[in-house]
Each structure stands twice: as structure tokens, then as C-alpha cells.
Short mmCIF file of C-alpha atoms in Angstrom, two decimals:
data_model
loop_
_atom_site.label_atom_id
_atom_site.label_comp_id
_atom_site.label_asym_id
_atom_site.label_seq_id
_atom_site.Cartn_x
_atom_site.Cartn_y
_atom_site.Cartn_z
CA UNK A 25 -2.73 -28.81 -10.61
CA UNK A 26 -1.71 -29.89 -14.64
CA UNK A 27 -3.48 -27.74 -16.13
CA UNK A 28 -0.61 -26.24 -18.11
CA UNK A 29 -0.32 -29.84 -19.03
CA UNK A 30 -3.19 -32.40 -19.40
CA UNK A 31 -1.78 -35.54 -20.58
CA UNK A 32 0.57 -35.48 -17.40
CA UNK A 33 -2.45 -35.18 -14.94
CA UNK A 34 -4.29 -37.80 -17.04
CA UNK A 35 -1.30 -40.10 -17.14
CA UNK A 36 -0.56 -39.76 -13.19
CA UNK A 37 -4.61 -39.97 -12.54
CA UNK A 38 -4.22 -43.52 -14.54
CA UNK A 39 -0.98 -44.43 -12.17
CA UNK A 40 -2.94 -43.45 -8.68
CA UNK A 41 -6.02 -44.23 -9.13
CA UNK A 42 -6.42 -47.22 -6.79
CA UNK A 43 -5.06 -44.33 -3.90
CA UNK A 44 -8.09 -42.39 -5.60
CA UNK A 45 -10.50 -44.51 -5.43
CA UNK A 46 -8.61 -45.49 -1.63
CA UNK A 47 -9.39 -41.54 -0.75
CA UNK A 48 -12.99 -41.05 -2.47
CA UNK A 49 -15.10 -44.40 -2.27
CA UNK A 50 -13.20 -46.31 0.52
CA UNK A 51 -12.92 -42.95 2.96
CA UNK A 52 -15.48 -40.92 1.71
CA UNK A 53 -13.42 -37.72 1.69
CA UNK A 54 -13.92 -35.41 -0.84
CA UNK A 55 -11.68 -33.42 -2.95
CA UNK A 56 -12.29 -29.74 -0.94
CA UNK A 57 -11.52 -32.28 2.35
CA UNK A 58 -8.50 -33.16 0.64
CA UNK A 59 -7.15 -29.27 -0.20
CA UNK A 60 -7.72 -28.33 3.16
CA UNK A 61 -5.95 -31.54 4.64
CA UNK A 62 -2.81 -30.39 2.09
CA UNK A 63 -3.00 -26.82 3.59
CA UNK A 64 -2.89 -28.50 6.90
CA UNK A 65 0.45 -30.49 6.00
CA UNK A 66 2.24 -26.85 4.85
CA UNK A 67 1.01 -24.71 7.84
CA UNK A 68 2.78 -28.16 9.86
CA UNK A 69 5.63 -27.59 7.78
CA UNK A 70 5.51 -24.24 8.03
CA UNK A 71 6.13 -24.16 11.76
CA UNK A 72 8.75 -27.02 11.78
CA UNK A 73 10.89 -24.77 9.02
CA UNK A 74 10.80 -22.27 11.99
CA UNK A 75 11.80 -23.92 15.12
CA UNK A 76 14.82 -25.27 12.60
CA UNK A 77 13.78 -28.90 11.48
CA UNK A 78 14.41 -28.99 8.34
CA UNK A 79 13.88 -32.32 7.49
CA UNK A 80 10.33 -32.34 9.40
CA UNK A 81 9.56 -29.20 7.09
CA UNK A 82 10.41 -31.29 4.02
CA UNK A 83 8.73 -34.46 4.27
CA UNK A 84 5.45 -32.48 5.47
CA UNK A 85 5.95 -30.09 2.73
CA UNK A 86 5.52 -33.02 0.40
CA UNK A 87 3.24 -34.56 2.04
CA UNK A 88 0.86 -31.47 1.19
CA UNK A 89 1.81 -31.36 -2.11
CA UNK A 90 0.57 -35.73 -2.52
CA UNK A 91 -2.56 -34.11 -0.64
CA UNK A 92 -2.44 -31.70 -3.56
CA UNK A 93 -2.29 -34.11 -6.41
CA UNK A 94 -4.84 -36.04 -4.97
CA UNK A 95 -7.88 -33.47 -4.66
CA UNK A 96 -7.27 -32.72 -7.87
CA UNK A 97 -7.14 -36.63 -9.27
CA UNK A 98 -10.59 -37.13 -7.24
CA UNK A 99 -11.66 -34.13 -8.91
CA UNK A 100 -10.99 -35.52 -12.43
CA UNK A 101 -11.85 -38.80 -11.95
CA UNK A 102 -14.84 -38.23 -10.64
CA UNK A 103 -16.17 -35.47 -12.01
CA UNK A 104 -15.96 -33.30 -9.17
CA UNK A 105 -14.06 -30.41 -10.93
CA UNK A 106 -15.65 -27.09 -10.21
CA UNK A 107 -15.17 -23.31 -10.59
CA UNK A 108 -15.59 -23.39 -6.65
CA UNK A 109 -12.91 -25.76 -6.18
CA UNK A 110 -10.24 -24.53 -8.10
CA UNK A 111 -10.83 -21.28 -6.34
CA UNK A 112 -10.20 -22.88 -3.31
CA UNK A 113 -7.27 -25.26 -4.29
CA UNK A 114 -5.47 -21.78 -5.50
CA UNK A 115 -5.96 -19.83 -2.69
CA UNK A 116 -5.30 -22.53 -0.33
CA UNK A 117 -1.96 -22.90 -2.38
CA UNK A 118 -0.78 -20.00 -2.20
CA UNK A 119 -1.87 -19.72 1.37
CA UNK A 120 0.88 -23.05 1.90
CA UNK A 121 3.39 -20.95 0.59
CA UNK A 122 2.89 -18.56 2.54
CA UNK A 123 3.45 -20.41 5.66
CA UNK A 124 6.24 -22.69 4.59
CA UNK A 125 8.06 -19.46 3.24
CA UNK A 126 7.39 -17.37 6.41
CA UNK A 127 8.85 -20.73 8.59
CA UNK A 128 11.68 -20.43 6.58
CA UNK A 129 12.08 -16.90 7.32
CA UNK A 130 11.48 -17.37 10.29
CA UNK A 131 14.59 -19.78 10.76
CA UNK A 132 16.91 -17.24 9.78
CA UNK A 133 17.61 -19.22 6.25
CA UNK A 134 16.46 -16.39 4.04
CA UNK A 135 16.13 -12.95 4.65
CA UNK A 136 13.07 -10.95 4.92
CA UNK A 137 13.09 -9.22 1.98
CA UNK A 138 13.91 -12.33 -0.19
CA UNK A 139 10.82 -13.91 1.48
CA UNK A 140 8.63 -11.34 0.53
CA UNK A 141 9.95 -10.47 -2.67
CA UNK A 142 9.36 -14.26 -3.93
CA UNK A 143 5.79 -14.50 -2.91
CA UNK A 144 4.69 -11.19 -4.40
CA UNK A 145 6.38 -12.97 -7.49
CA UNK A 146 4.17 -15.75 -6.83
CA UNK A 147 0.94 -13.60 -6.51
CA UNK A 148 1.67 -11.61 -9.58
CA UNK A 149 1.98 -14.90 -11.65
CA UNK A 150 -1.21 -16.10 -9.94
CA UNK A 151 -3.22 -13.46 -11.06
CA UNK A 152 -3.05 -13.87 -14.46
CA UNK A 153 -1.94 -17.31 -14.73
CA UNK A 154 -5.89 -18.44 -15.57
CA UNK A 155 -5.91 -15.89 -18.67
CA UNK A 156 -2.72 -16.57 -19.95
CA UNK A 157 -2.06 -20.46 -19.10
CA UNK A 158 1.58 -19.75 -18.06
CA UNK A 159 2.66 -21.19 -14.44
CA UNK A 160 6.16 -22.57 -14.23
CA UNK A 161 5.31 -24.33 -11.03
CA UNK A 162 8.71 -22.84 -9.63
CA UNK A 163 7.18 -22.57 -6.30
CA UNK A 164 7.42 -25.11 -3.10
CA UNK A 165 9.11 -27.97 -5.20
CA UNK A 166 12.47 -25.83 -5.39
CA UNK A 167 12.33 -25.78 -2.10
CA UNK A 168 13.54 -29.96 -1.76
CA UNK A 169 17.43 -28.10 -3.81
CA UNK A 170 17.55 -26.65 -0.09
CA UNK A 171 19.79 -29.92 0.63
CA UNK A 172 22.44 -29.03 -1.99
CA UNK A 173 21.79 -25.41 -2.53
CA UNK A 174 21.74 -22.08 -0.03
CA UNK A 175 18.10 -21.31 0.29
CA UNK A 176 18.67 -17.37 -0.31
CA UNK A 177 20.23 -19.00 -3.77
CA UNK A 178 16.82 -20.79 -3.78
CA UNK A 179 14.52 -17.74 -3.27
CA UNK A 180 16.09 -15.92 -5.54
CA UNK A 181 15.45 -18.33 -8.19
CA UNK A 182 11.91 -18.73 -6.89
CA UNK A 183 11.20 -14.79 -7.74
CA UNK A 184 12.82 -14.12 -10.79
CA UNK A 185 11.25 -17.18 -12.38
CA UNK A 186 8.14 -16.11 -11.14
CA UNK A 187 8.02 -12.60 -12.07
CA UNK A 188 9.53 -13.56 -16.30
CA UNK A 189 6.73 -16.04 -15.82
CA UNK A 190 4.18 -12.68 -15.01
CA UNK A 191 5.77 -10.51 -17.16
CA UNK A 192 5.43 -13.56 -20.18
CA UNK A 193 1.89 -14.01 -18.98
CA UNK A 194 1.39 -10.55 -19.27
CA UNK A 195 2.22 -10.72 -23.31
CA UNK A 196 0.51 -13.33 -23.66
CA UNK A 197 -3.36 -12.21 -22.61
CA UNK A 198 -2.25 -9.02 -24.80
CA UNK A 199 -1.35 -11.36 -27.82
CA UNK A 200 -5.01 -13.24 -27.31
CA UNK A 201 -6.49 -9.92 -26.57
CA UNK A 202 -5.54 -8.88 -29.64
CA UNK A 203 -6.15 -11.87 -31.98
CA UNK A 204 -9.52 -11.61 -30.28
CA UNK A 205 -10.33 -8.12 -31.61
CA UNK A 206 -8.52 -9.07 -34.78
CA UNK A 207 -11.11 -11.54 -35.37
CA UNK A 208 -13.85 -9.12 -34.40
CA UNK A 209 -12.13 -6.53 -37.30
CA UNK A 210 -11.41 -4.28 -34.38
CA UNK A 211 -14.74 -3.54 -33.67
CA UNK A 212 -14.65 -3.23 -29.67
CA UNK A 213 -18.02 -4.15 -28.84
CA UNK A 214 -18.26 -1.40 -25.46
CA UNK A 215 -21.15 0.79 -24.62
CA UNK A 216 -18.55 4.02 -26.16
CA UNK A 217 -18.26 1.90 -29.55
CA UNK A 218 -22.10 1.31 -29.33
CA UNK A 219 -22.36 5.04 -28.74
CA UNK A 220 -20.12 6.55 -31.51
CA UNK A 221 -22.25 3.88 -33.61
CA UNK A 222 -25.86 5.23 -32.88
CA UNK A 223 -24.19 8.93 -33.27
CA UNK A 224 -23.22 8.20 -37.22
#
């Protein structure tokens, strides 16, 4: 969840960890247990966004997103991090948004298009976000503005962040592409360089 920045995760591990060690030792539940409780808490929120409760939507949306913070504390703490689990804490993520998003819809406080638009954002970011490091986390925390601000205002916001965020990504795996081959003197090491190789 801080990967883009360690020393935050590391800090707030230090600040919960009795609520860790509460989760892990004490219940026995394990990090995976955790992410799919926290997907459980969105889908909740997800349907009370669309019979209108706002409030209910809210406080289970961030509810998930303590679930959230918590797998990935347990994960750290106690050396539970795996390639499996972050897999799953991702997906499952983006699988929240897609249910508290499509309550929302539902409601009538955003339009359709808006809706979709900002979690294709979202996807776009997600799929290089790993390669590039670049995730502005503009995603189901702007939703809590929703008490000041319109929530098509909201969404909007939500997309374009998102998709400058893909687009920077984007220049970024090209710029450590490239320092990559720099370092290799621009020898692409592929079966055609091999090839025109073995052929001089």
C-alpha cells in the first residue's frame, strides 16, 4: 500500500502495531484474510452508495481502506509479503473501486460515463504502476471531498489525475528502458540481435 513511499508504511507499521499484533497473533487472521475482509467492507459500501446512504457508504468505505493498511502492516511486520499477495491486494483493490464507484453510479451522483471513464483511468495507471513506481493514490480517498464537493467534480478529478499519472508512468519505464540499454551500449540482447551476430 506505501510502496511509492517506504518510510511512511514503516512509520505507520511502528504507530499500529499493537492493532497488528491484535489482528495476527491475538486473532490468528492472516494478511490475504484481511484483503478479502477490506473487499468485503467496499462491496458493503458499494451497495449503501446505491440505495442513497451516503454516510453508510463512507464510514464502510474507510473501514476497507483500515482493512487495507492492515494486511499490508501484517505483511511487513511479519514477513508475510509475497508476490502472491500483492497480486491479490491489487486486484482486490481495484475490484473495491469498482463497486463503490458503480454504487455511486448507481445513486444517480455521477453519470455513467464519468464512472467509467475514471476507472479505466485507474486500470491504465495500474498496469504499469509496478514498472514505473508512479501511483498518486487519487482513487477512493477523494471520494471522503464528496461532503464539500459535487461528486461529478470529484470523478473528474479522479480520471484526469489518473490518466497524467499513466501517461507519466508511461515516460518513465521508457526513461529506465533506455538507461537500461544505455548501460548495455545498446546491445539488445534478443534472439534477432543474437542472429545478426552469428551472421557477421
Amino acid at each position: 500500500m506505501y510502496d511509492f513511499a517506504p518510510a511512511v508504511g514503516r512509520a505507520l507499521d511502528r504507530a499500529i502495531r499493537p492493532v497488528l499484533r491484535l489482528c495476527h497473533v491475538t486473532l490468528g487472521l492472516s494478511p490475504a484474510q484481511l484483503t478479502w475482509a477490506a473487499f468485503g467492507a467496499s462491496a458493503a459500501a458499494g451497495v449503501a452508495f446505491a440505495v442513497g446512504r451516503l454516510g453508510w457508504g463512507l464510514g464502510l468505505t474507510a473501514f476497507g481502506q483500515v482493512l487495507d493498511g492492515i494486511d499490508g502492516g501484517i505483511a511487513r511486520v511479519y514477513g508475510l509479503a509475497s508476490e502472491a499477495g500483492r497480486r491479490l491486494d491489487t486486484r482486490l483493490d481495484r475490484a473495491s473501486e469498482a463497486a463503490i464507484f458503480t454504487g455511486i453510479g448507481w445513486a444517480g451522483w455521477v453519470p455513467w460515463k464519468l464512472v467509467l471513464l475514471a476507472l479505466a483511468a485507474i486500470l491504465l495507471m495500474t498496469s504499469v504502476a509496478d514498472r514505473s513506481g508512479v501511483d498518486p493514490g487519487v482513487k477512493r480517498f477523494a471520494l471522503y471531498f464528496g461532503v464539500w464537493l459535487p461528486y461529478p467534480l470529484i470523478f473528474t478529478v479522479i480520471f484526469l489525475v489518473n490518466l497524467a499519472a499513466y501517461v507519466v508512468a508511461l515516460l518513465v519505464v521508457d526513461c529506465k528502458f533506455q538507461l537500461k540499454m544505455d548501460a548495455l551500449g545498446g546491445d539488445l540482447d534478443t534472439v534477432a540481435s543474437r542472429a545478426a551476430a552469428l551472421e557477421g
